[in-house]
Tab-separated table of C-alpha atoms and ligand atoms in Angstrom:
chain	number	residue	atom	x	y	z
A	95	MET	CA	89.023	120.377	67.416
A	96	SER	CA	88.571	117.011	69.103
A	97	ARG	CA	84.941	117.732	70.044
A	98	GLN	CA	84.189	118.781	66.458
A	99	LEU	CA	85.559	115.466	65.237
A	100	GLU	CA	83.249	113.575	67.578
A	101	ARG	CA	80.209	115.377	66.228
A	102	GLU	CA	81.102	115.464	62.607
A	103	ASP	CA	80.570	112.513	60.439
A	104	LEU	CA	83.622	110.377	61.150
A	105	ARG	CA	82.739	108.296	58.129
A	106	ARG	CA	84.201	111.068	55.896
A	107	ARG	CA	87.633	110.479	57.473
A	108	GLY	CA	90.209	107.905	56.589
A	109	ALA	CA	90.448	104.604	58.453
A	110	ALA	CA	93.546	105.681	60.403
A	111	THR	CA	91.895	108.911	61.574
A	112	ARG	CA	88.764	107.024	62.591
A	113	ALA	CA	90.840	104.411	64.433
A	114	VAL	CA	92.607	107.124	66.426
A	115	HIS	CA	89.613	109.346	67.277
A	116	ALA	CA	86.423	107.277	67.140
A	117	GLY	CA	85.100	106.359	70.574
A	118	GLU	CA	87.418	108.767	72.432
A	119	ARG	CA	86.166	111.717	74.460
A	120	ILE	CA	82.518	110.651	74.313
A	121	PRO	CA	80.369	112.510	76.878
A	122	LEU	CA	80.778	111.151	80.395
A	123	PRO	CA	77.612	109.818	82.097
A	124	ILE	CA	75.943	112.169	84.564
A	125	GLU	CA	75.715	109.265	87.016
A	126	ARG	CA	78.862	109.142	89.104
A	127	SER	CA	80.682	105.869	89.640
A	128	THR	CA	80.920	104.886	93.288
A	129	THR	CA	84.647	104.257	92.994
A	130	THR	CA	87.331	106.574	91.646
A	131	PRO	CA	87.857	106.000	87.919
A	132	ILE	CA	91.361	105.445	86.565
A	133	PHE	CA	92.407	108.332	84.321
A	134	PRO	CA	95.103	106.740	82.147
A	135	THR	CA	95.865	109.913	80.258
A	136	THR	CA	98.945	112.064	79.947
A	137	THR	CA	97.027	115.099	78.715
A	138	PHE	CA	93.765	116.836	79.671
A	139	LEU	CA	91.665	118.842	77.211
A	140	HIS	CA	89.961	122.028	78.355
A	141	PRO	CA	86.637	123.465	77.142
A	142	ASP	CA	88.589	126.427	75.732
A	143	LEU	CA	92.121	127.763	75.516
A	144	GLU	CA	91.460	130.433	78.187
A	145	SER	CA	90.880	127.669	80.696
A	146	LEU	CA	94.002	125.735	79.596
A	147	ASP	CA	96.006	128.944	79.914
A	148	ALA	CA	94.637	129.667	83.402
A	149	VAL	CA	95.543	126.164	84.632
A	150	PHE	CA	99.043	126.467	83.142
A	151	GLY	CA	99.401	129.830	84.872
A	152	GLY	CA	98.191	128.468	88.219
A	153	GLU	CA	95.284	130.967	88.383
A	154	GLN	CA	92.766	128.150	88.098
A	155	ALA	CA	92.753	124.680	89.656
A	156	GLY	CA	92.622	121.853	87.140
A	157	TYR	CA	94.574	119.297	85.201
A	158	ASN	CA	96.607	119.642	82.038
A	159	TYR	CA	99.393	117.065	82.184
A	160	SER	CA	99.690	114.037	84.478
A	161	ARG	CA	103.168	114.867	85.801
A	162	HIS	CA	101.510	117.986	87.204
A	163	GLY	CA	98.417	116.226	88.492
A	164	ASN	CA	95.862	113.540	87.736
A	165	PRO	CA	92.437	112.939	89.349
A	166	THR	CA	93.151	109.302	90.306
A	167	ILE	CA	96.432	110.289	91.926
A	168	ARG	CA	94.685	113.192	93.631
A	169	ALA	CA	92.129	110.797	95.121
A	170	LEU	CA	94.956	108.788	96.719
A	171	GLU	CA	96.535	111.970	98.073
A	172	VAL	CA	93.246	113.110	99.600
A	173	ALA	CA	92.784	109.681	101.218
A	174	MET	CA	96.301	109.654	102.683
A	175	ALA	CA	95.993	113.196	104.075
A	176	ALA	CA	92.722	112.151	105.747
A	177	LEU	CA	94.361	109.067	107.265
A	178	GLU	CA	97.394	110.987	108.525
A	179	GLU	CA	95.286	113.965	109.671
A	180	THR	CA	97.359	116.462	107.687
A	181	ASP	CA	96.273	119.331	105.403
A	182	ASP	CA	97.458	117.604	102.282
A	183	ALA	CA	99.602	114.857	100.749
A	184	ILE	CA	101.559	114.164	97.586
A	185	ALA	CA	102.050	110.745	96.006
A	186	PHE	CA	105.197	109.369	94.329
A	187	GLY	CA	106.176	106.340	92.286
A	188	SER	CA	107.942	104.642	95.225
A	189	GLY	CA	108.799	105.208	98.850
A	190	MET	CA	112.359	106.106	97.878
A	191	ALA	CA	111.140	108.714	95.360
A	192	ALA	CA	108.997	110.229	98.136
A	193	LEU	CA	111.920	110.382	100.578
A	194	HIS	CA	114.236	111.813	97.938
A	195	ALA	CA	111.761	114.595	97.145
A	196	ALA	CA	111.077	115.368	100.824
A	197	ILE	CA	114.776	115.690	101.627
A	198	LEU	CA	115.480	117.668	98.455
A	199	ALA	CA	112.740	120.146	99.388
A	200	CYS	CA	114.467	120.817	102.740
A	201	VAL	CA	118.161	121.146	101.867
A	202	THR	CA	120.625	123.082	99.731
A	203	ALA	CA	124.383	122.520	99.255
A	204	GLY	CA	126.083	122.924	102.623
A	205	SER	CA	122.990	121.935	104.659
A	206	LYS	CA	123.228	119.218	107.263
A	207	ILE	CA	120.860	116.411	108.173
A	208	VAL	CA	120.606	114.587	111.496
A	209	ALA	CA	119.343	111.069	110.857
A	210	SER	CA	118.692	107.918	112.816
A	211	ARG	CA	121.463	105.307	112.551
A	212	GLU	CA	118.768	102.623	112.299
A	213	LEU	CA	117.200	103.862	109.046
A	214	PHE	CA	116.062	101.475	106.317
A	215	GLY	CA	119.204	100.479	104.355
A	216	ALA	CA	118.332	102.279	101.098
A	217	THR	CA	117.466	105.481	102.980
A	218	TYR	CA	120.830	105.345	104.721
A	219	THR	CA	122.569	104.865	101.369
A	220	LEU	CA	120.481	107.651	99.755
A	221	LEU	CA	121.864	110.059	102.346
A	222	GLN	CA	125.406	108.753	102.145
A	223	ALA	CA	125.719	108.258	98.406
A	224	ILE	CA	123.392	110.774	96.737
A	225	PHE	CA	122.961	113.648	99.187
A	226	ASP	CA	126.570	113.512	100.348
A	227	SER	CA	127.671	114.066	96.729
A	228	LEU	CA	125.423	117.173	96.671
A	229	GLU	CA	127.372	118.505	99.682
A	230	VAL	CA	124.587	117.687	102.092
A	231	GLU	CA	126.216	115.960	105.034
A	232	SER	CA	124.327	113.531	107.261
A	233	ILE	CA	125.151	112.972	110.900
A	234	PHE	CA	123.843	109.615	112.128
A	235	VAL	CA	122.749	109.222	115.724
A	236	ASP	CA	121.137	106.559	117.876
A	237	GLN	CA	117.479	107.635	117.876
A	238	LEU	CA	116.960	105.818	121.193
A	239	ASP	CA	119.743	107.718	122.921
A	240	LEU	CA	117.779	110.865	123.626
A	241	GLU	CA	120.785	112.720	125.020
A	242	GLU	CA	122.804	112.026	121.851
A	243	MET	CA	119.842	113.016	119.689
A	244	GLU	CA	119.217	116.278	121.538
A	245	SER	CA	122.843	117.354	121.576
A	246	ALA	CA	123.363	116.433	117.883
A	247	ILE	CA	120.344	118.504	116.834
A	248	ALA	CA	121.414	121.458	119.005
A	249	SER	CA	125.055	121.453	117.863
A	250	VAL	CA	124.659	120.523	114.166
A	251	ARG	CA	121.623	122.808	113.644
A	252	PRO	CA	120.437	120.666	110.719
A	253	ARG	CA	117.949	121.678	108.035
A	254	ALA	CA	116.243	118.303	108.313
A	255	VAL	CA	115.921	115.535	110.885
A	256	LEU	CA	115.029	112.084	109.565
A	257	VAL	CA	113.661	109.255	111.725
A	258	GLU	CA	111.446	106.171	111.440
A	259	THR	CA	108.503	105.747	113.845
A	260	ILE	CA	109.305	102.034	114.191
A	261	SER	CA	112.820	101.221	113.057
A	262	ASN	CA	113.783	98.463	110.669
A	263	PRO	CA	114.557	95.678	111.596
A	264	LEU	CA	114.907	96.096	115.386
A	265	LEU	CA	111.476	97.711	115.757
A	266	ASN	CA	112.533	100.424	118.177
A	267	VAL	CA	110.052	103.273	118.628
A	268	ALA	CA	111.202	106.873	118.191
A	269	HIS	CA	110.301	109.501	120.780
A	270	LEU	CA	108.533	111.710	118.233
A	271	PRO	CA	107.340	114.569	120.511
A	272	LEU	CA	110.844	115.290	121.845
A	273	ILE	CA	112.503	114.935	118.437
A	274	ALA	CA	109.990	117.415	116.970
A	275	GLU	CA	110.510	119.875	119.828
A	276	TRP	CA	114.331	119.825	119.591
A	277	SER	CA	114.250	120.069	115.789
A	278	HIS	CA	111.857	123.012	115.730
A	279	ALA	CA	114.010	124.846	118.262
A	280	VAL	CA	116.757	125.054	115.588
A	281	GLY	CA	114.380	125.541	112.638
A	282	ALA	CA	114.767	122.010	111.243
A	283	THR	CA	112.043	120.155	109.354
A	284	VAL	CA	111.306	116.704	110.779
A	285	ILE	CA	110.643	113.931	108.283
A	286	CYS	CA	109.280	110.722	109.747
A	287	ASP	CA	109.022	107.431	107.858
A	288	ASN	CA	105.786	105.960	109.233
A	289	THR	CA	105.758	102.913	106.923
A	290	PHE	CA	106.053	100.236	109.639
A	291	ALA	CA	103.550	101.898	111.966
A	292	THR	CA	100.862	102.800	109.395
A	293	PRO	CA	98.376	105.617	110.072
A	294	VAL	CA	96.306	103.100	112.074
A	295	LEU	CA	98.919	102.787	114.819
A	296	VAL	CA	100.583	106.210	114.862
A	297	ASN	CA	99.849	109.649	113.383
A	298	PRO	CA	103.190	111.475	113.683
A	299	SER	CA	101.700	114.874	112.764
A	300	LYS	CA	99.900	114.862	116.145
A	301	PHE	CA	103.345	115.097	117.758
A	302	GLY	CA	104.630	117.946	115.617
A	303	ILE	CA	106.256	115.921	112.814
A	304	ASP	CA	106.304	118.121	109.689
A	305	LEU	CA	106.439	115.559	106.899
A	306	VAL	CA	105.041	112.043	107.328
A	307	MET	CA	106.261	109.560	104.755
A	308	HIS	CA	104.973	106.119	103.729
A	309	SER	CA	106.239	103.542	101.338
A	310	THR	CA	102.689	102.726	100.187
A	311	THR	CA	104.243	99.627	98.613
A	312	LYS	CA	103.841	98.068	102.067
A	313	TYR	CA	100.774	98.187	104.343
A	314	ILE	CA	98.828	100.843	102.405
A	315	GLY	CA	98.788	98.901	99.111
A	316	GLY	CA	98.935	95.731	101.159
A	317	HIS	CA	98.819	93.088	98.444
A	318	GLY	CA	102.402	93.056	97.211
A	319	ASP	CA	101.397	94.184	93.737
A	320	VAL	CA	102.164	97.908	93.517
A	321	LEU	CA	105.024	100.309	94.319
A	322	GLY	CA	104.347	103.798	95.635
A	323	GLY	CA	105.173	106.438	98.211
A	324	VAL	CA	103.490	109.418	99.807
A	325	ILE	CA	104.386	112.462	101.881
A	326	CYS	CA	101.730	114.028	104.132
A	327	GLY	CA	102.098	117.496	105.647
A	328	ASP	CA	100.767	121.026	105.853
A	329	THR	CA	99.760	123.008	102.783
A	330	ASP	CA	102.946	125.081	102.497
A	331	ARG	CA	105.293	122.136	102.756
A	332	ILE	CA	103.279	120.100	100.264
A	333	GLU	CA	103.380	123.112	97.882
A	334	ASP	CA	107.200	122.951	98.101
A	335	LEU	CA	107.071	119.253	97.337
A	336	ILE	CA	104.748	119.790	94.377
A	337	ARG	CA	107.427	122.053	92.870
A	338	VAL	CA	110.081	119.353	93.378
A	339	SER	CA	107.832	116.599	92.065
A	340	ARG	CA	106.884	118.489	88.909
A	341	LEU	CA	110.540	118.953	88.006
A	342	ALA	CA	112.142	115.789	89.405
A	343	GLY	CA	109.167	113.835	88.069
A	344	GLY	CA	109.003	110.898	90.469
A	345	VAL	CA	105.209	110.707	90.151
A	346	ILE	CA	103.068	107.600	90.597
A	347	GLY	CA	101.035	106.360	87.614
A	348	PRO	CA	97.221	106.538	87.696
A	349	PHE	CA	96.791	102.765	87.605
A	350	GLU	CA	99.225	102.315	90.499
A	351	ALA	CA	97.462	105.112	92.407
A	352	TRP	CA	94.134	103.353	91.875
A	353	LEU	CA	95.475	99.990	93.080
A	354	THR	CA	96.916	101.705	96.152
A	355	LEU	CA	93.629	103.482	96.810
A	356	ARG	CA	91.912	100.104	96.652
A	357	GLY	CA	94.339	98.845	99.294
A	358	VAL	CA	93.647	101.852	101.534
A	359	LYS	CA	90.067	100.721	102.088
A	360	THR	CA	90.965	97.469	103.862
A	361	MET	CA	94.211	98.687	105.420
A	362	PRO	CA	92.742	99.307	108.919
A	363	LEU	CA	91.154	95.830	108.941
A	364	ARG	CA	94.364	94.192	107.766
A	365	VAL	CA	96.552	96.065	110.247
A	366	ARG	CA	94.257	95.141	113.126
A	367	GLN	CA	94.459	91.454	112.200
A	368	GLN	CA	98.205	91.637	111.550
A	369	SER	CA	98.792	93.323	114.936
A	370	GLU	CA	96.749	90.704	116.765
A	371	SER	CA	98.543	87.809	115.061
A	372	ALA	CA	101.990	89.423	115.420
A	373	SER	CA	101.583	89.836	119.183
A	374	LEU	CA	100.706	86.107	119.447
A	375	VAL	CA	103.681	85.141	117.258
A	376	ALA	CA	106.000	87.363	119.343
A	377	ALA	CA	104.754	85.773	122.573
A	378	TRP	CA	105.234	82.280	121.139
A	379	LEU	CA	108.764	83.069	119.962
A	380	ALA	CA	109.673	84.626	123.314
A	381	GLN	CA	109.133	81.308	125.123
A	382	HIS	CA	110.918	79.160	122.503
A	383	PRO	CA	114.232	77.652	123.682
A	384	ALA	CA	115.918	78.156	120.285
A	385	ILE	CA	115.229	81.915	120.277
A	386	ASP	CA	117.653	84.353	121.888
A	387	CYS	CA	115.753	87.584	121.635
A	388	VAL	CA	112.442	88.852	120.275
A	389	PHE	CA	112.013	92.392	118.989
A	390	TYR	CA	108.470	93.686	118.990
A	391	PRO	CA	107.366	97.234	119.829
A	392	GLY	CA	106.492	96.968	123.510
A	393	TYR	CA	108.844	94.076	124.338
A	394	SER	CA	111.645	94.413	126.847
A	395	CYS	CA	114.514	94.186	124.359
A	396	SER	CA	113.117	97.038	122.327
A	397	THR	CA	112.514	100.390	123.956
A	398	GLU	CA	109.240	102.100	123.209
A	399	ALA	CA	107.909	105.589	123.412
A	400	ALA	CA	104.441	104.131	123.954
A	401	ALA	CA	102.647	107.462	124.069
A	402	VAL	CA	102.801	107.808	120.273
A	403	PHE	CA	100.503	104.836	119.656
A	404	ASN	CA	96.806	105.451	119.030
A	405	ASP	CA	95.863	102.354	121.080
A	406	ASP	CA	97.373	99.073	122.277
A	407	ARG	CA	98.103	97.716	118.777
A	408	ARG	CA	101.779	97.446	117.883
A	409	GLY	CA	101.755	96.360	114.241
A	410	GLY	CA	102.562	93.322	112.166
A	411	MET	CA	106.373	93.250	112.276
A	412	VAL	CA	108.302	90.894	114.549
A	413	SER	CA	112.063	90.273	114.546
A	414	PHE	CA	113.981	87.619	116.448
A	415	GLU	CA	117.401	86.060	116.764
A	416	ILE	CA	117.881	82.336	116.417
A	417	ALA	CA	120.328	81.227	119.116
A	418	ASN	CA	123.874	80.547	117.849
A	419	ALA	CA	122.769	80.895	114.241
A	420	GLY	CA	125.004	81.976	111.380
A	421	ARG	CA	124.257	82.325	107.700
A	422	ASP	CA	123.854	78.531	107.169
A	423	GLU	CA	121.277	78.057	109.932
A	424	VAL	CA	119.374	81.177	108.824
A	425	PHE	CA	119.261	79.931	105.234
A	426	ARG	CA	118.126	76.456	106.368
A	427	PHE	CA	115.403	78.034	108.508
A	428	LEU	CA	114.130	80.261	105.679
A	429	ASP	CA	114.229	77.335	103.241
A	430	ALA	CA	112.217	75.172	105.627
A	431	LEU	CA	109.316	77.637	105.905
A	432	GLU	CA	106.176	76.539	104.086
A	433	VAL	CA	103.585	79.293	104.761
A	434	PHE	CA	105.913	82.290	105.235
A	435	LEU	CA	107.408	83.426	101.941
A	436	PRO	CA	111.127	84.220	102.002
A	437	GLY	CA	110.669	87.692	100.501
A	438	THR	CA	112.106	91.098	101.212
A	439	SER	CA	108.994	93.296	101.294
A	440	LEU	CA	106.534	93.699	104.169
A	441	GLY	CA	102.995	94.707	105.018
A	442	ASP	CA	101.409	92.315	102.531
A	443	VAL	CA	98.455	89.989	103.057
A	444	TYR	CA	101.068	87.206	102.773
A	445	SER	CA	103.451	86.528	105.644
A	446	LEU	CA	107.063	87.152	104.713
A	447	ALA	CA	110.375	86.268	106.363
A	448	VAL	CA	113.721	87.816	105.600
A	449	SER	CA	117.311	87.863	106.831
A	450	PRO	CA	118.195	91.584	107.272
A	451	PRO	CA	121.968	90.951	107.021
A	452	MET	CA	121.343	89.372	103.603
A	453	SER	CA	118.792	91.891	102.328
A	454	THR	CA	117.970	95.315	103.758
A	455	HIS	CA	121.382	95.821	105.387
A	456	ARG	CA	123.694	93.978	103.018
A	457	ALA	CA	125.406	97.237	101.990
A	458	LEU	CA	127.000	97.240	105.482
A	459	ASP	CA	129.806	94.805	106.336
A	460	GLU	CA	129.292	92.402	109.226
A	461	ASP	CA	131.095	94.586	111.785
A	462	ALA	CA	128.952	97.594	110.822
A	463	GLN	CA	125.814	95.436	111.027
A	464	VAL	CA	126.708	94.129	114.472
A	465	ALA	CA	127.537	97.678	115.622
A	466	ILE	CA	123.904	98.658	115.006
A	467	GLY	CA	122.548	95.472	116.586
A	468	ILE	CA	121.981	93.409	113.452
A	469	ASN	CA	123.414	90.004	114.337
A	470	PRO	CA	123.832	87.121	111.844
A	471	GLY	CA	120.951	85.087	113.377
A	472	LEU	CA	118.411	87.894	112.997
A	473	ILE	CA	115.171	87.168	111.121
A	474	ARG	CA	112.460	89.738	110.353
A	475	LEU	CA	108.874	88.590	109.961
A	476	SER	CA	106.056	90.515	108.339
A	477	ILE	CA	102.866	88.906	109.573
A	478	GLY	CA	100.110	88.558	106.992
A	479	ILE	CA	96.420	87.808	107.384
A	480	GLU	CA	96.616	83.998	107.301
A	481	ASP	CA	95.393	81.946	110.301
A	482	VAL	CA	97.834	82.619	113.116
A	483	GLU	CA	97.839	78.919	114.117
A	484	ASP	CA	99.270	78.083	110.685
A	485	LEU	CA	101.951	80.750	111.044
A	486	ILE	CA	103.076	79.516	114.458
A	487	ALA	CA	103.045	75.874	113.298
A	488	ASP	CA	105.181	76.883	110.314
A	489	LEU	CA	107.795	78.617	112.489
A	490	ASP	CA	107.753	75.632	114.838
A	491	GLN	CA	108.401	73.039	112.136
A	492	ALA	CA	111.160	75.162	110.542
A	493	LEU	CA	112.941	75.625	113.893
A	494	ARG	CA	112.606	71.908	114.642
A	495	ARG	CA	114.140	71.095	111.285
A	496	ILE	CA	117.277	73.153	111.846
A	497	TYR	CA	117.837	72.225	115.488
A	498	ARG	CA	115.783	69.022	115.754
A	499	THR	CA	114.307	70.335	119.015
A	500	GLY	CA	111.225	68.843	120.713
B	164	PLP	C1	110.777	101.710	106.153
B	164	PLP	C2	110.911	101.806	104.668
B	164	PLP	N1	111.039	103.020	104.112
B	164	PLP	C3	111.174	103.173	102.772
B	164	PLP	C4	111.198	102.081	101.928
B	164	PLP	C5	111.350	102.291	100.447
B	164	PLP	O1	110.129	102.088	99.828
B	164	PLP	P1	109.960	101.655	98.283
B	164	PLP	O2	110.499	100.271	98.165
B	164	PLP	O3	108.490	101.789	98.051
B	164	PLP	O4	110.769	102.629	97.481
B	164	PLP	C6	111.071	100.799	102.468
B	164	PLP	C7	111.111	99.637	101.561
B	164	PLP	O5	111.305	98.518	101.952
B	164	PLP	C8	110.934	100.649	103.874
B	164	PLP	O6	110.827	99.457	104.444
């Protein structure tokens, strides 16, 4: 029908019909564009109804409706699977949508989850508020206390185990090989949030992790302009997730997928620069008299399971505690920053600074925050790609302003 309209004389049709159909579905060039085109379409037309029917029935690969698949989104999934060295990947509209789908694919009412106590705040609340109401109970453990982790997995016999490669905001590194081994011994699926580490630093699938998750909103997109999430894993598990995604519908849009794919290309370069600058910032903070403690993967006050890293890079996140600081001093410090932006996200080209008690962990009261090591003077930095000298000078002037040191 649509092809006939293209070929017939559109001039016979009314203005409204011409406005709707003229110029659409013209033949594509035989020359291929070097970059992936954006396919901003909900619906795909097939050469004939047999083909449409076969795609609907799953007998033939193809596209019919963008909640079920879209070539731009597929390109992002292929790129992420290649980066994480997994069979396949599936993209979502946000990191939280990806986590929700991954957990949902693993559990049924009555299932249990063993999860790290140090999870990103919204992930913690997702388990406690949403999954708990679906009769899926979560047991939170200290992912650094390997004895506690092992005995919880063995006694609870969970359906899923949920950890973060590098925890937020204390930047502790999970012992992925042991967690995978213990989980598989009881038939649990291990989901690992690899957002802070990025595929450049750590590939969790190499250590037996079943589902590797990213909030692509962060380092993968990298420019602070697009939300997204992805789960990477083997073919069977991604098939399960495709079923969830088609029905729960948390898909990413083609334009957002394209922007994210654009970010992917420079992600390794950015992460290398961010890691180099972050290690210099961490070293500078560690010798500053107004700083109590610096958290950086590989530093003494954070424990690391160094074997998971691909090389000696440790990423762009640095946390630290300002000595004797409460809410007022933290606010004055954040206000005084000129290059760092006081924003809650991370992994962007811009450097960002945030107070975890005020942002990511505000759902917990102060006692609960302190119990998991989040003290009132804690600041989390996401190092961008600016000149590192400017970043250090900015931290220096802001610290001088609140304490008038030096
Ligand atoms: C470690 C981690 N996981 C998951 C998320 C959720 O991602 P999104 O905001 O894309 O839903 C975030 C967001 O800050 C995060 O930092």
